[in-house]
Structure formats: C-alpha cells, structure tokens
mmCIF file of C-alpha atoms in Angstrom:
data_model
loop_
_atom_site.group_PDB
_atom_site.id
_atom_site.type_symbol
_atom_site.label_atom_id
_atom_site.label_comp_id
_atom_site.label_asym_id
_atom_site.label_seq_id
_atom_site.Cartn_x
_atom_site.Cartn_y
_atom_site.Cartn_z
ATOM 1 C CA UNK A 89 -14.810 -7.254 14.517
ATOM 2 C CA UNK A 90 -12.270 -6.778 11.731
ATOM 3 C CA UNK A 91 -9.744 -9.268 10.429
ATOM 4 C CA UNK A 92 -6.974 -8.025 8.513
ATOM 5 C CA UNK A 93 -5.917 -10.179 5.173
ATOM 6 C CA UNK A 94 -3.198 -9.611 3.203
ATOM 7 C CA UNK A 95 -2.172 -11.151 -0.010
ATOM 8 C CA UNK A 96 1.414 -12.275 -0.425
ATOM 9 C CA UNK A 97 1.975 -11.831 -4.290
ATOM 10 C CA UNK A 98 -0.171 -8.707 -4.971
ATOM 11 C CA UNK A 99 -0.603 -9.856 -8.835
ATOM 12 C CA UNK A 100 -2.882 -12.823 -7.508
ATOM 13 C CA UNK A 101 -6.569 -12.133 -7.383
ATOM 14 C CA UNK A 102 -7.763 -10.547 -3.595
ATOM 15 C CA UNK A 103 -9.931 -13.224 -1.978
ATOM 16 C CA UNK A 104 -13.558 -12.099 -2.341
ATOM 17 C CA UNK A 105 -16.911 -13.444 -0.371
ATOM 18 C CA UNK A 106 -18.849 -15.526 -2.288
ATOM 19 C CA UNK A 107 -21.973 -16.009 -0.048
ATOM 20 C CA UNK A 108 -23.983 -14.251 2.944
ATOM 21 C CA UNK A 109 -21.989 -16.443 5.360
ATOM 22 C CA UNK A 110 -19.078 -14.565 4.924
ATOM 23 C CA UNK A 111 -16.982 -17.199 2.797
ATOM 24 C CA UNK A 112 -14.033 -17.146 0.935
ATOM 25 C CA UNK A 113 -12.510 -18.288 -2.231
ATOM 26 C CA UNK A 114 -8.644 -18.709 -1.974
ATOM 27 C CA UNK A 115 -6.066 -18.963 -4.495
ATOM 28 C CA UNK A 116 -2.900 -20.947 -4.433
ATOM 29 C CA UNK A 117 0.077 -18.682 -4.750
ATOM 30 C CA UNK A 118 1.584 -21.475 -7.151
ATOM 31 C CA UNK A 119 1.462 -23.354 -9.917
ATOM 32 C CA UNK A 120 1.487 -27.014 -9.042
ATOM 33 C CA UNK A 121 2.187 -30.484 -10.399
ATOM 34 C CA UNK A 122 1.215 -33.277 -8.321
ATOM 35 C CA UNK A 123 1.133 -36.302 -10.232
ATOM 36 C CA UNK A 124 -1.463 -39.232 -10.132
ATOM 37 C CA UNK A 125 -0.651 -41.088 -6.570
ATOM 38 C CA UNK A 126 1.765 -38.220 -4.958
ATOM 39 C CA UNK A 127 0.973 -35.712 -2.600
ATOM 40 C CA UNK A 128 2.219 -31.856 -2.874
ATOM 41 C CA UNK A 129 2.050 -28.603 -0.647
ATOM 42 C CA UNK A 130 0.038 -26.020 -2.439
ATOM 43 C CA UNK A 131 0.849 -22.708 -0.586
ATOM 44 C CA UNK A 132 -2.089 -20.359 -0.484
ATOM 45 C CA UNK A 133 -1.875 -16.308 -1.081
ATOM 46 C CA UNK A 134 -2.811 -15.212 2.127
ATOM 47 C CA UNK A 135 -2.153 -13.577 5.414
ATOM 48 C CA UNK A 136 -4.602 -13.154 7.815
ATOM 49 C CA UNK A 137 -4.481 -11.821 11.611
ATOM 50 C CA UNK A 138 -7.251 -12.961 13.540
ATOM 51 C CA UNK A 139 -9.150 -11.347 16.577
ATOM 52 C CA UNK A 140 -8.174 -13.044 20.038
ATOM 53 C CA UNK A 141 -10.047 -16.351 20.474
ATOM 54 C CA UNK A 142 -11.033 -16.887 16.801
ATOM 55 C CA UNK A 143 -10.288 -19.327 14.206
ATOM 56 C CA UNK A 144 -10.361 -19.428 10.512
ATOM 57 C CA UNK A 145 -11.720 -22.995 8.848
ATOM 58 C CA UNK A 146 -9.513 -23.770 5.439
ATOM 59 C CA UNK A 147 -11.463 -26.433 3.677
ATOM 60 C CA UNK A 148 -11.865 -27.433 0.191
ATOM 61 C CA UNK A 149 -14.512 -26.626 -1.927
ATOM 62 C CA UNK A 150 -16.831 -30.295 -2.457
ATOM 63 C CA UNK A 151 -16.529 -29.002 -6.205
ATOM 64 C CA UNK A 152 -12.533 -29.534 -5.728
ATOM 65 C CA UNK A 153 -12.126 -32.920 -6.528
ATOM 66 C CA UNK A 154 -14.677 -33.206 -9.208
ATOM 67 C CA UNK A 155 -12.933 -30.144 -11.051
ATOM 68 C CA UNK A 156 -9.585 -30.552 -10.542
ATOM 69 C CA UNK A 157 -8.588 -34.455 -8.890
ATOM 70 C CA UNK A 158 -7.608 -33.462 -5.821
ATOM 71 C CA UNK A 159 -8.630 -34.118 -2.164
ATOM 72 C CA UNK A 160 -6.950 -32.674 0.850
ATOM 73 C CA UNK A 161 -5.590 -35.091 3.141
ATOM 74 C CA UNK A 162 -6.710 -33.816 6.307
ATOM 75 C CA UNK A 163 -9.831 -31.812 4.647
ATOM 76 C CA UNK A 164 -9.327 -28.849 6.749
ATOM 77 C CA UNK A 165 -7.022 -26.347 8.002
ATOM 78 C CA UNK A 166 -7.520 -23.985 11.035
ATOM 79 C CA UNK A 167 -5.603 -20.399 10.965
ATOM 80 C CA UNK A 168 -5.593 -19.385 14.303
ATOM 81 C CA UNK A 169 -4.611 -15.791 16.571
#
C-alpha cells in the first residue's frame, strides 16, 4: 500500500516517521497568534491521497499543550479517500 503526501510550501520540513508504528510529525504551514482565551485555524503543510477505505488520524502530540499552550478542540482530525 502506498500513500502519496505532498507538502504545500516545499521550504517547510517533509514530514518524517518518528516511530515503528508508522507516525508522523506535522508542521503547520503558518505562523500563528492565538491569544490567551481565542481559538485559531492552524493550517497544516500537507497533502495526502489515501488508498480506498482508509483513514488518516490527525491528533496532537500529549507533549502539545505542555510545550506550547494549546489543545485542539476536537483532539482529532480524520483525512479520508
């Protein structure tokens, strides 16, 4: 099975995997400001085209809120065929 990726602003780091279960580290494709009690869009650099019947998980990191004060609101995204 292959899945194609493809970053939108090529001077952005490539994702990479970062463990044997085949995860991913993102990167926003943005600088962002979201102030103390907002909430923001943070676009991510990525394209991805997905096999038939699978699904790609976007989550946050558990380090993400410790490091840098923010929480998704819905903790997940799903990229889908």
């Amino acid at each position: 099975m292959k899945i194609k990726v493809r970053r939108i602003d090529k001077n952005i780091e490539f994702p990479t995997i970062i463990s044997k279960r085949e995860w991913i580290d993102l990167r926003t494709a943005e600088k962002a400001i979201i102030n103390k009690g907002s909430y923001g869009l943070i676009p991510l650099n990525v394209c991805m085209q997905l096999p038939k019947g699978y699904e790609a998980i976007v989550a946050c990191r558990s380090s993400t809120p410790k490091t840098f004060g923010i929480m998704s609101a819905n903790a997940f995204g799903i990229i889908d065929s």
